[in-house]
């Protein structure tokens, strides 16, 4: 029998799940709409039958031995998802629900930590014991690995680098404070930066025709590829602030590698080059020229699913 | 036979060493001048005979089983001290020298990490797996413990929080950059702050009679005790900047405890109160009211020596 883990990524829009071999091959996968307005009871009432259906499609010779879950506001220690900002859930003991339903071991962690484990087991951080993953999506998430282990902290909430304050009295953040890194360095942050630049510059730009509410990081990327000066400056600015923040983060855990992951990382060199340049320019001497920054090596469409499955395999490997 | 470890703290002025029981009792101790101008050959040519002499004073019934060393610019992984800024040494394989001389296991780490291990084994962090120690001396050092283990990073240099940049174009730092935390939050930093305040305020102050080159943190403390308004504001300002920086650090490793250690920590509530207040005011919601800040619980005169001995005991406990 070939063993497989079920990996589940609970996102704000879709929940993607699939059976993954120890080496990272996805055997079969499926998805449901997350439906943010659903209560947790209604949501799991839809998810569990969908999983059972997928498990019937698992070819003969495969044995499902456990489950790994990535979710917003997930707590690895408690097995819970607690008051996720974009879902209509209360405090849900997700691990308990899964163990009771399927009588198999289950583990949960937040999206960024799952991505970190995914890179460690299947991606860019294979064989690297000290690295940081930065997920650049709607917000900025991070997972910090030190000595081969994720840093969870005393309560399971470590690795919130998106909420390091980088500008005194800076941009309003969803957390209620001002100037957090994610208000600058994220898919949302770069959109805000474009509007700041459209205000400050007189340069022509295709981005002047797009309202704030519909501008996306993808459109900024497309404009940058077409040579739009505002779009190029927005990437430069975003990367510079991210690079400075990473130089500060390096003093903490001295990683050998930083992996950029998620929507904004898809902009490749546009974000990578200014980030690396600013990090090196602002780096303490003893860390200079030691830290690589690379893009995620997980396939973008399945990265979160692979990260969730990797969580299970990394726990399984411990025993 | 009762087992003892030799603990050695190599400071810029004095080298203190002593035999320490597993529970932290110091059996006997001694010291030599470090003599910063001495080459490493000359220095160890003086230190080794002094250790041999002390070992003869160890009462019958005690067995010396190994050595722990705290030193500036020490690398735990390599066992070396590399180009310490205040000593006339090159790259010295200190662990090898000790193992060859005394045929006993030896370990070395930097001063702040030794202090962290000291607090973990003998002091304020006993039984706490996730904490940060901040040493407030000439500079600001830090040791970060996560899941019961020191964070060393891929090269052994993790935990340089004194060089997190907290002010763009801020004060000149010895590292060649500007605005590092230690230029504000350290014994030296508070002296610089006093002169900034003497410039900006018209308030009378006893500190107006002291030249820059001879002002000490101790004098500022004494003035604060006497109600000097400038001295009080200097502590307020120092603590506020330190507290904001700590709120950012908490997002990284989510510690349950932060321990303040070293010269400036001796100012007690003068530094503790504004630091804690600013940390809580600037803390991300999920970390609020979870993180304690306390003063070191190691006796000030022997803290570094106990930390060095604790390094040996923590390594010994691993095996």
Coordinates of C-alpha atoms in Angstrom, one line a residue:
Chain A
X1 CA 0.0 0.0 0.0
X2 CA 1.2 3.5 -0.9
X3 CA 0.5 6.0 2.0
X4 CA -1.1 9.4 1.2
X5 CA -2.0 12.4 3.3
X6 CA -5.1 14.6 2.8
X7 CA -4.0 18.2 2.5
X8 CA -6.7 20.9 2.9
X9 CA -6.2 24.6 2.3
X10 CA -9.1 26.7 3.7
X11 CA -9.0 30.0 1.9
X12 CA -11.4 32.9 2.0
X13 CA -12.9 32.0 -1.4
X14 CA -12.2 28.4 -2.0
X15 CA -11.3 25.3 0.0
X16 CA -9.0 23.1 -1.9
X17 CA -8.2 19.6 -0.8
X18 CA -6.4 16.6 -2.2
X19 CA -4.5 13.4 -1.5
X20 CA -0.7 13.8 -1.6
X21 CA 2.1 11.2 -1.6
X22 CA 5.1 11.5 0.7
X23 CA 7.1 12.8 -2.3
X24 CA 4.6 15.5 -3.1
X25 CA 2.7 14.0 -6.0
X26 CA -1.0 14.9 -5.9
X27 CA -3.1 11.8 -6.6
X28 CA -6.5 13.5 -6.9
X29 CA -7.9 16.8 -5.7
X30 CA -11.2 18.7 -5.5
X31 CA -12.6 21.9 -4.1
X32 CA -15.7 23.6 -2.6
X33 CA -16.6 27.2 -2.2
X34 CA -15.7 28.4 1.3
X35 CA -18.8 30.7 1.5
X36 CA -17.6 33.2 4.1
X37 CA -21.1 33.8 5.4
X38 CA -21.7 30.1 6.3
X39 CA -21.4 29.2 10.0
X40 CA -18.8 26.6 10.8
X41 CA -21.5 23.9 11.2
X42 CA -22.8 24.6 7.7
X43 CA -19.3 24.7 6.3
X44 CA -18.1 21.4 7.7
X45 CA -21.5 19.9 6.8
X46 CA -20.6 20.6 3.2
X47 CA -16.8 19.8 3.4
X48 CA -17.0 16.4 5.0
X49 CA -19.2 14.7 2.3
X50 CA -17.0 16.3 -0.4
X51 CA -13.9 14.7 1.2
X52 CA -15.6 11.3 1.5
X53 CA -16.5 11.5 -2.2
X54 CA -12.9 12.3 -3.1
X55 CA -11.6 9.5 -1.0
X56 CA -13.7 7.1 -3.0
X57 CA -11.8 8.2 -6.1
X58 CA -8.5 7.3 -4.5
X59 CA -7.2 4.4 -6.7
X60 CA -6.7 1.0 -5.2
X61 CA -3.3 0.6 -3.5
X62 CA -3.4 4.0 -1.7
X63 CA -4.0 4.3 2.0
X64 CA -5.1 7.6 3.5
X65 CA -3.2 7.8 6.8
X66 CA -3.9 11.4 8.1
X67 CA -4.7 15.0 7.4
X68 CA -2.9 18.3 7.3
X69 CA -4.9 21.6 7.3
X70 CA -3.8 25.2 6.5
X71 CA -6.3 27.8 7.6
X72 CA -6.4 31.5 8.6
X73 CA -6.1 32.1 12.4
X74 CA -5.3 28.5 13.0
X75 CA -3.5 27.5 16.2
X76 CA -1.2 24.5 15.9
X77 CA -1.0 23.8 19.6
X78 CA -4.8 23.9 20.2
X79 CA -5.9 22.5 16.9
X80 CA -8.4 25.4 16.6
X81 CA -9.4 28.1 14.2
X82 CA -10.2 31.2 16.3
X83 CA -12.4 34.1 15.0
X84 CA -11.0 34.2 11.4
X85 CA -11.5 37.8 10.2
X86 CA -13.0 36.8 6.8
X87 CA -15.2 33.8 7.9
X88 CA -18.4 33.7 10.0
X89 CA -16.9 31.2 12.4
X90 CA -16.5 31.3 16.2
X91 CA -13.8 29.2 17.9
X92 CA -13.8 25.8 16.1
X93 CA -11.8 22.8 17.3
X94 CA -11.0 21.7 13.7
X95 CA -8.6 18.9 14.6
X96 CA -11.1 17.3 17.0
X97 CA -13.8 17.5 14.3
X98 CA -11.5 15.7 11.8
X99 CA -10.2 13.1 14.3
X100 CA -13.8 12.2 15.3
X101 CA -15.1 12.1 11.7
X102 CA -12.4 10.1 10.0
X103 CA -10.6 8.4 13.0
X104 CA -7.2 9.5 11.6
X105 CA -4.5 11.9 13.0
X106 CA -5.0 15.5 11.9
X107 CA -2.9 18.7 12.3
X108 CA -3.6 22.3 11.6
X109 CA -1.5 25.4 11.3
X110 CA -1.9 28.8 9.7
X111 CA -1.5 29.4 6.0
X112 CA 2.0 30.9 6.2
X113 CA 3.3 28.2 8.4
X114 CA 1.8 25.6 6.1
X115 CA 3.6 27.3 3.2
X116 CA 6.9 27.2 5.1
X117 CA 6.5 23.5 5.7
X118 CA 5.6 23.0 2.1
X119 CA 8.8 24.7 1.0
X120 CA 10.8 22.7 3.5
X121 CA 9.5 19.3 2.4
X122 CA 8.7 19.8 -1.3
X123 CA 10.1 23.2 -2.4
X124 CA 12.8 25.8 -2.3
X125 CA 13.9 25.2 1.3
X126 CA 14.7 21.4 1.1
X127 CA 17.7 20.7 3.2
X128 CA 17.7 24.2 4.7
X129 CA 17.3 24.4 8.5
X130 CA 17.1 28.2 8.9
X131 CA 14.8 30.1 6.6
X132 CA 11.8 32.5 6.5
X133 CA 8.9 32.4 4.2
X134 CA 7.1 35.6 3.4
X135 CA 3.6 35.2 1.8
X136 CA 2.6 38.3 -0.1
X137 CA -1.2 38.0 -0.6
X138 CA -4.0 40.3 0.6
X139 CA -1.8 40.7 3.7
X140 CA 1.7 39.6 4.5
X141 CA 2.1 36.3 6.3
X142 CA 5.3 34.7 7.5
X143 CA 6.6 31.4 8.7
X144 CA 10.0 31.2 10.5
X145 CA 12.0 28.0 10.6
X146 CA 15.0 27.8 12.9
X147 CA 17.1 24.7 13.4
X148 CA 14.7 22.8 11.2
X149 CA 11.6 23.7 13.3
X150 CA 8.9 26.2 12.9
X151 CA 8.9 28.9 15.5
X152 CA 5.4 28.8 17.1
X153 CA 6.1 30.8 20.3
X154 CA 4.4 30.1 23.7
X155 CA 0.9 30.5 22.3
X156 CA 1.3 29.3 18.7
X157 CA 1.0 32.8 17.2
X158 CA 4.7 33.5 16.4
X159 CA 5.6 34.7 12.9
X160 CA 3.4 37.8 12.4
X161 CA 6.0 39.9 10.5
X162 CA 3.2 41.5 8.5
X163 CA 2.5 43.5 11.7
X164 CA 5.9 44.8 12.4
X165 CA 5.5 48.5 12.4
X166 CA 7.8 50.0 9.8
X167 CA 6.5 53.6 9.7
X168 CA 5.5 55.7 12.6
X169 CA 2.0 57.0 11.9
X170 CA 2.0 55.2 8.6
X171 CA -1.0 53.7 6.7
X172 CA -4.0 52.4 8.6
X173 CA -3.8 48.6 9.1
X174 CA -6.7 46.2 9.5
X175 CA -5.3 45.3 12.9
X176 CA -6.3 48.7 14.2
X177 CA -2.7 50.1 14.3
X178 CA -0.8 52.2 11.8
X179 CA 2.3 51.6 9.6
X180 CA 2.4 47.8 9.7
X181 CA 4.6 46.2 7.0
X182 CA 1.6 44.5 5.3
X183 CA 0.1 47.9 4.5
X184 CA 3.0 48.5 2.2
X185 CA 4.3 45.0 1.2
X186 CA 1.4 42.9 0.0
X187 CA -0.9 42.7 -3.0
X188 CA -3.1 45.3 -1.2
X189 CA -0.1 47.4 -0.2
X190 CA 1.2 47.8 -3.7
X191 CA -2.3 49.0 -4.8
X192 CA -2.3 51.6 -2.1
X193 CA 1.2 52.7 -3.2
X194 CA 0.1 53.1 -6.8
X195 CA -2.5 55.6 -5.6
X196 CA 0.0 57.5 -3.6
X197 CA 2.2 57.7 -6.6
X198 CA -0.6 58.7 -8.9
X199 CA -1.2 61.6 -6.5
X200 CA 2.4 62.6 -6.1
X201 CA 3.6 62.2 -9.7
X202 CA 2.4 63.9 -12.9
X203 CA 3.6 61.0 -15.1
X204 CA 1.1 59.5 -17.5
X205 CA 0.0 56.0 -16.5
X206 CA -2.6 53.5 -17.7
X207 CA -3.3 53.0 -14.0
X208 CA -5.0 56.4 -13.9
X209 CA -8.0 54.8 -15.6
X210 CA -8.7 52.2 -12.9
X211 CA -10.7 53.0 -9.7
X212 CA -9.2 52.2 -6.3
X213 CA -11.8 49.5 -5.6
X214 CA -10.9 47.4 -8.7
X215 CA -7.2 47.8 -9.0
X216 CA -5.3 44.5 -8.6
X217 CA -1.6 43.6 -8.2
X218 CA -2.0 41.7 -11.4
X219 CA -2.9 44.9 -13.3
X220 CA 0.1 46.6 -11.8
X221 CA 2.3 43.8 -12.9
X222 CA 0.9 43.9 -16.5
X223 CA 1.4 47.7 -16.5
X224 CA 5.0 47.2 -15.3
X225 CA 5.7 44.7 -18.1
X226 CA 4.4 47.3 -20.6
X227 CA 6.9 49.8 -19.1
X228 CA 4.4 51.9 -17.1
X229 CA 6.6 54.2 -15.0
X230 CA 4.2 54.4 -12.1
X231 CA 3.9 50.6 -11.9
X232 CA 7.6 50.2 -12.1
X233 CA 8.1 52.8 -9.3
X234 CA 5.4 51.0 -7.2
X235 CA 7.4 47.7 -7.4
X236 CA 10.6 49.6 -6.6
X237 CA 9.0 51.2 -3.5
X238 CA 7.4 48.0 -2.3
X239 CA 10.5 46.0 -2.7
X240 CA 12.6 48.7 -0.9
X241 CA 10.4 48.7 2.2
X242 CA 10.2 44.9 2.2
X243 CA 14.0 44.6 1.8
X244 CA 14.6 47.0 4.7
X245 CA 12.2 45.0 6.9
X246 CA 13.9 41.8 5.9
X247 CA 17.3 43.2 6.9
X248 CA 15.8 43.8 10.4
X249 CA 14.3 40.3 10.5
X250 CA 17.6 38.7 9.6
X251 CA 19.1 40.1 12.9
X252 CA 16.6 38.0 14.7
X253 CA 17.0 34.4 13.3
X254 CA 19.9 34.7 10.9
X255 CA 18.3 32.6 8.1
X256 CA 20.3 31.3 5.1
X257 CA 17.3 31.8 2.8
X258 CA 14.1 33.9 2.5
X259 CA 11.4 32.5 0.2
X260 CA 8.8 34.9 -1.3
X261 CA 5.4 33.2 -1.9
X262 CA 1.9 34.1 -3.0
X263 CA 0.2 36.6 -5.4
X264 CA 2.7 39.4 -5.4
X265 CA 5.7 37.0 -5.6
X266 CA 4.3 36.0 -9.0
X267 CA 5.7 39.4 -10.2
X268 CA 9.1 37.7 -10.1
X269 CA 12.1 40.0 -10.7
X270 CA 10.0 43.2 -10.4
X271 CA 9.7 42.5 -6.7
X272 CA 12.7 40.3 -6.1
X273 CA 15.4 42.7 -7.4
X274 CA 14.5 45.8 -5.3
X275 CA 13.8 43.6 -2.3
X276 CA 17.2 42.0 -2.4
X277 CA 19.0 45.3 -3.2
X278 CA 17.4 47.1 -0.2
X279 CA 18.0 44.1 2.1
X280 CA 21.7 44.0 1.3
X281 CA 22.1 47.8 1.5
X282 CA 20.5 47.8 4.9
X283 CA 22.1 44.7 6.3
X284 CA 24.3 44.5 9.4
X285 CA 27.9 43.7 8.2
X286 CA 28.0 40.1 9.7
X287 CA 25.0 39.1 7.6
X288 CA 26.0 40.7 4.3
X289 CA 26.1 38.4 1.2
X290 CA 24.9 35.4 3.3
X291 CA 21.1 35.5 2.8
X292 CA 19.5 34.4 -0.5
X293 CA 16.0 35.5 -1.5
X294 CA 14.2 33.2 -3.9
X295 CA 10.7 32.7 -5.2
X296 CA 8.6 29.8 -4.0
X297 CA 9.3 26.6 -5.9
X298 CA 5.9 25.1 -5.3
X299 CA 3.5 25.1 -8.3
X300 CA 1.4 28.2 -7.7
X301 CA -2.0 26.5 -8.2
X302 CA -1.2 23.8 -5.7
X303 CA 1.2 25.4 -3.3
X304 CA -1.2 25.8 -0.4
X305 CA -2.6 22.3 -0.8
X306 CA 1.0 20.9 -0.8
X307 CA 1.9 22.9 2.2
X308 CA -1.1 21.5 4.2
X309 CA -0.1 17.9 3.2
X310 CA 3.5 18.7 4.1
X311 CA 2.3 19.6 7.6
X312 CA 1.0 16.1 8.0
X313 CA 4.2 14.5 6.6
X314 CA 6.4 16.6 8.9
X315 CA 4.4 15.6 11.9
X316 CA 4.4 11.9 10.8
X317 CA 8.2 12.0 10.3
X318 CA 8.6 13.1 13.9
X319 CA 7.3 9.7 15.2
Chain B
X1 CA 31.8 13.2 44.0
X2 CA 29.9 16.5 43.4
X3 CA 30.3 17.6 39.7
X4 CA 31.1 21.3 38.9
X5 CA 31.5 23.2 35.7
X6 CA 34.0 26.0 35.1
X7 CA 32.2 29.2 34.0
X8 CA 34.3 31.9 32.3
X9 CA 33.1 35.4 31.3
X10 CA 35.5 37.2 29.1
X11 CA 34.7 40.9 29.4
X12 CA 36.4 43.9 27.9
X13 CA 37.9 44.8 31.2
X14 CA 37.9 41.7 33.4
X15 CA 37.8 38.0 32.9
X16 CA 35.9 36.3 35.7
X17 CA 35.9 32.6 36.2
X18 CA 34.6 30.1 38.8
X19 CA 33.5 26.6 39.5
X20 CA 29.7 26.3 39.7
X21 CA 27.5 23.4 40.8
X22 CA 24.6 22.2 38.8
X23 CA 22.2 24.1 41.0
X24 CA 24.1 27.4 40.5
X25 CA 26.2 27.6 43.7
X26 CA 29.6 29.1 43.1
X27 CA 32.2 27.1 44.9
X28 CA 35.2 29.4 44.3
X29 CA 36.0 32.1 41.8
X30 CA 38.8 34.3 40.6
X31 CA 39.6 36.9 37.9
X32 CA 42.3 38.4 35.8
X33 CA 42.5 41.7 33.9
X34 CA 41.5 41.0 30.2
X35 CA 44.1 43.6 29.0
X36 CA 42.5 44.5 25.6
X37 CA 45.9 45.2 24.0
X38 CA 47.2 41.7 24.7
X39 CA 47.3 39.3 21.7
X40 CA 45.3 36.1 22.2
X41 CA 48.5 34.1 22.8
X42 CA 49.5 36.4 25.7
X43 CA 46.0 36.4 27.1
X44 CA 45.6 32.7 27.2
X45 CA 49.2 32.4 28.5
X46 CA 47.9 34.3 31.5
X47 CA 44.4 32.8 31.8
X48 CA 45.4 29.1 31.8
X49 CA 47.7 29.2 34.8
X50 CA 45.2 31.3 36.7
X51 CA 42.6 28.6 36.1
X52 CA 44.9 25.8 37.2
X53 CA 45.6 27.7 40.4
X54 CA 41.9 28.1 41.1
X55 CA 41.2 24.4 40.3
X56 CA 43.7 23.6 43.1
X57 CA 41.5 25.5 45.5
X58 CA 38.5 23.3 44.7
X59 CA 37.7 21.4 47.9
X60 CA 38.0 17.6 48.0
X61 CA 34.9 15.9 46.8
X62 CA 34.4 18.2 43.7
X63 CA 35.0 17.0 40.2
X64 CA 35.5 19.5 37.4
X65 CA 33.7 18.0 34.4
X66 CA 33.7 20.7 31.7
X67 CA 33.8 24.4 30.8
X68 CA 31.3 27.0 29.5
X69 CA 32.6 30.3 28.2
X70 CA 30.8 33.6 27.4
X71 CA 32.7 36.0 25.2
X72 CA 32.1 38.8 22.7
X73 CA 31.8 37.7 19.0
X74 CA 31.8 34.1 20.1
X75 CA 30.4 31.5 17.6
X76 CA 28.7 28.6 19.3
X77 CA 28.9 26.4 16.2
X78 CA 32.6 27.0 15.4
X79 CA 33.9 27.3 19.0
X80 CA 35.7 30.5 18.0
X81 CA 35.9 34.1 18.9
X82 CA 36.3 36.1 15.7
X83 CA 37.7 39.7 15.6
X84 CA 36.1 41.0 18.8
X85 CA 35.8 44.8 18.5
X86 CA 37.4 45.6 21.8
X87 CA 40.2 43.0 22.0
X88 CA 43.4 42.6 20.0
X89 CA 42.6 39.1 18.9
X90 CA 42.3 37.5 15.5
X91 CA 40.2 34.4 14.9
X92 CA 40.8 32.2 17.9
X93 CA 39.5 28.6 18.3
X94 CA 38.9 29.0 22.0
X95 CA 37.1 25.7 22.4
X96 CA 40.0 23.8 20.8
X97 CA 42.5 25.5 23.1
X98 CA 40.4 24.6 26.2
X99 CA 39.9 21.0 25.1
X100 CA 43.6 20.5 24.4
X101 CA 44.7 22.2 27.6
X102 CA 42.3 20.5 30.1
X103 CA 41.1 17.4 28.2
X104 CA 37.5 18.3 29.1
X105 CA 34.5 19.3 27.0
X106 CA 34.2 23.0 26.5
X107 CA 31.5 25.2 24.9
X108 CA 31.4 28.9 24.0
X109 CA 28.7 31.4 23.1
X110 CA 28.3 35.1 23.0
X111 CA 27.6 37.1 26.2
X112 CA 23.9 37.7 25.6
X113 CA 23.3 34.0 24.7
X114 CA 25.1 33.0 27.9
X115 CA 22.9 35.4 29.9
X116 CA 19.8 33.8 28.3
X117 CA 21.0 30.3 29.3
X118 CA 21.8 31.6 32.7
X119 CA 18.3 32.9 33.2
X120 CA 16.8 29.7 31.8
X121 CA 18.8 27.4 34.1
X122 CA 19.3 29.5 37.2
X123 CA 17.2 32.7 36.9
X124 CA 14.0 34.4 35.9
X125 CA 13.2 32.1 32.9
X126 CA 13.3 28.8 34.7
X127 CA 10.5 26.6 33.2
X128 CA 9.8 29.0 30.4
X129 CA 10.4 27.7 26.9
X130 CA 9.9 30.9 24.9
X131 CA 11.5 34.1 26.1
X132 CA 13.9 36.9 25.0
X133 CA 16.7 38.4 27.1
X134 CA 17.8 41.9 26.4
X135 CA 21.2 42.9 27.8
X136 CA 21.5 46.7 28.2
X137 CA 25.1 47.5 28.6
X138 CA 27.5 49.5 26.4
X139 CA 25.4 48.1 23.5
X140 CA 22.2 46.1 23.4
X141 CA 22.6 42.4 23.1
X142 CA 19.9 39.8 22.9
X143 CA 19.4 36.0 23.3
X144 CA 16.2 34.5 21.9
X145 CA 14.9 31.2 23.2
X146 CA 12.2 29.4 21.3
X147 CA 10.8 26.0 22.3
X148 CA 13.4 25.7 25.0
X149 CA 16.3 26.2 22.5
X150 CA 18.5 29.2 21.7
X151 CA 18.0 30.5 18.2
X152 CA 21.4 30.5 16.6
X153 CA 20.6 30.8 12.9
X154 CA 22.5 29.1 10.1
X155 CA 25.8 30.7 11.1
X156 CA 25.5 31.1 14.8
X157 CA 24.9 34.9 14.7
X158 CA 21.2 35.2 15.3
X159 CA 19.8 37.5 18.0
X160 CA 21.3 40.8 17.1
X161 CA 18.3 42.9 18.1
X162 CA 20.6 45.8 19.0
X163 CA 21.0 46.3 15.3
X164 CA 17.4 46.5 14.3
X165 CA 17.0 49.9 12.7
X166 CA 14.3 51.8 14.5
X167 CA 14.8 55.3 13.1
X168 CA 15.5 56.1 9.5
X169 CA 18.6 58.4 9.4
X170 CA 18.8 58.1 13.2
X171 CA 21.9 58.2 15.4
X172 CA 25.3 56.9 14.1
X173 CA 25.9 53.4 15.2
X174 CA 29.3 51.6 15.8
X175 CA 28.2 49.1 13.1
X176 CA 28.5 51.8 10.4
X177 CA 24.7 52.3 9.9
X178 CA 22.3 54.7 11.4
X179 CA 19.3 54.4 13.8
X180 CA 20.1 51.0 15.4
X181 CA 18.1 50.2 18.5
X182 CA 21.3 50.2 20.6
X183 CA 22.0 53.8 19.8
X184 CA 18.9 54.6 21.9
X185 CA 18.3 51.7 24.3
X186 CA 21.6 50.9 26.1
X187 CA 23.8 52.6 28.8
X188 CA 25.4 54.6 26.0
X189 CA 22.1 55.3 24.3
X190 CA 20.6 56.9 27.4
X191 CA 23.7 59.2 27.8
X192 CA 23.2 60.3 24.2
X193 CA 19.5 61.0 24.9
X194 CA 20.4 63.1 27.9
X195 CA 22.4 65.4 25.7
X196 CA 19.6 65.6 23.2
X197 CA 17.3 66.6 26.0
X198 CA 19.7 69.1 27.5
X199 CA 19.8 70.7 24.0
X200 CA 16.0 70.7 23.5
X201 CA 14.8 71.6 26.9
X202 CA 15.4 74.7 29.0
X203 CA 14.8 72.8 32.3
X204 CA 17.5 73.0 35.0
X205 CA 19.3 69.8 35.5
X206 CA 22.3 68.6 37.5
X207 CA 23.4 66.7 34.4
X208 CA 24.2 70.1 32.7
X209 CA 27.5 70.0 34.7
X210 CA 28.8 66.8 33.4
X211 CA 30.8 66.6 30.1
X212 CA 29.6 64.1 27.4
X213 CA 32.8 62.0 27.8
X214 CA 32.3 61.3 31.5
X215 CA 28.5 60.9 31.8
X216 CA 27.4 57.4 32.9
X217 CA 24.0 55.7 33.1
X218 CA 24.6 55.4 36.8
X219 CA 24.7 59.2 37.1
X220 CA 21.5 59.5 35.2
X221 CA 19.9 57.0 37.5
X222 CA 21.1 58.9 40.6
X223 CA 19.7 62.1 39.1
X224 CA 16.4 60.4 38.4
X225 CA 16.2 59.2 42.0
X226 CA 16.8 62.8 43.0
X227 CA 13.9 63.9 40.8
X228 CA 15.9 65.5 38.0
X229 CA 13.4 66.2 35.2
X230 CA 15.8 65.6 32.3
X231 CA 17.0 62.3 33.8
X232 CA 13.4 61.2 34.3
X233 CA 12.5 62.1 30.7
X234 CA 15.6 60.3 29.4
X235 CA 14.4 57.1 31.1
X236 CA 10.9 57.7 29.7
X237 CA 12.2 58.2 26.2
X238 CA 14.6 55.2 26.3
X239 CA 11.9 52.9 27.7
X240 CA 9.4 54.1 25.1
X241 CA 11.7 53.3 22.2
X242 CA 12.7 50.0 23.7
X243 CA 9.1 49.0 24.3
X244 CA 8.1 49.8 20.7
X245 CA 10.9 47.7 19.5
X246 CA 9.9 44.8 21.8
X247 CA 6.4 45.0 20.5
X248 CA 7.8 44.3 17.0
X249 CA 10.1 41.6 18.3
X250 CA 7.1 39.8 19.9
X251 CA 5.5 39.3 16.4
X252 CA 8.6 37.2 15.5
X253 CA 8.8 34.6 18.3
X254 CA 5.8 35.2 20.6
X255 CA 7.7 34.9 23.9
X256 CA 5.9 34.5 27.2
X257 CA 8.6 36.6 28.9
X258 CA 11.2 39.3 28.2
X259 CA 14.1 39.6 30.7
X260 CA 16.1 42.9 31.0
X261 CA 19.7 42.3 32.0
X262 CA 22.8 44.4 32.5
X263 CA 23.9 47.9 33.6
X264 CA 20.8 49.9 32.5
X265 CA 18.4 47.2 33.8
X266 CA 19.8 48.1 37.3
X267 CA 17.7 51.3 37.0
X268 CA 14.7 49.0 37.8
X269 CA 11.3 50.7 37.6
X270 CA 12.7 53.7 35.9
X271 CA 13.3 51.6 32.8
X272 CA 10.8 48.8 33.3
X273 CA 7.7 50.9 33.6
X274 CA 8.0 53.0 30.3
X275 CA 9.2 49.9 28.4
X276 CA 6.3 47.8 29.4
X277 CA 3.8 50.7 28.8
X278 CA 5.1 51.4 25.3
X279 CA 5.3 47.7 24.5
X280 CA 1.6 47.1 25.5
X281 CA 0.4 50.3 23.7
X282 CA 2.1 49.2 20.5
X283 CA 1.3 45.5 20.7
X284 CA -0.6 43.6 18.0
X285 CA -4.0 42.6 19.6
X286 CA -3.3 38.8 19.7
X287 CA -0.3 39.4 21.9
X288 CA -1.7 42.0 24.3
X289 CA -1.5 41.3 28.0
X290 CA 0.4 38.0 27.4
X291 CA 4.1 39.0 27.6
X292 CA 5.7 39.8 31.0
X293 CA 8.8 41.9 31.3
X294 CA 11.0 41.3 34.4
X295 CA 14.5 42.2 35.5
X296 CA 17.2 39.6 35.6
X297 CA 17.1 37.3 38.6
X298 CA 20.8 36.5 38.5
X299 CA 22.9 38.2 41.1
X300 CA 24.4 41.2 39.2
X301 CA 28.0 40.6 40.2
X302 CA 28.0 36.9 39.1
X303 CA 25.4 36.9 36.4
X304 CA 27.8 36.5 33.4
X305 CA 29.8 33.8 35.2
X306 CA 26.6 31.9 36.1
X307 CA 25.5 32.2 32.4
X308 CA 28.8 30.8 31.2
X309 CA 28.5 27.9 33.6
X310 CA 24.9 27.4 32.6
X311 CA 26.0 27.0 29.0
X312 CA 28.0 23.9 30.0
X313 CA 25.2 22.5 32.1
X314 CA 22.6 22.9 29.3
X315 CA 24.9 21.1 26.9
X316 CA 25.6 18.4 29.4
X317 CA 21.9 17.9 30.0
X318 CA 21.4 17.2 26.3
X319 CA 23.4 14.0 26.4

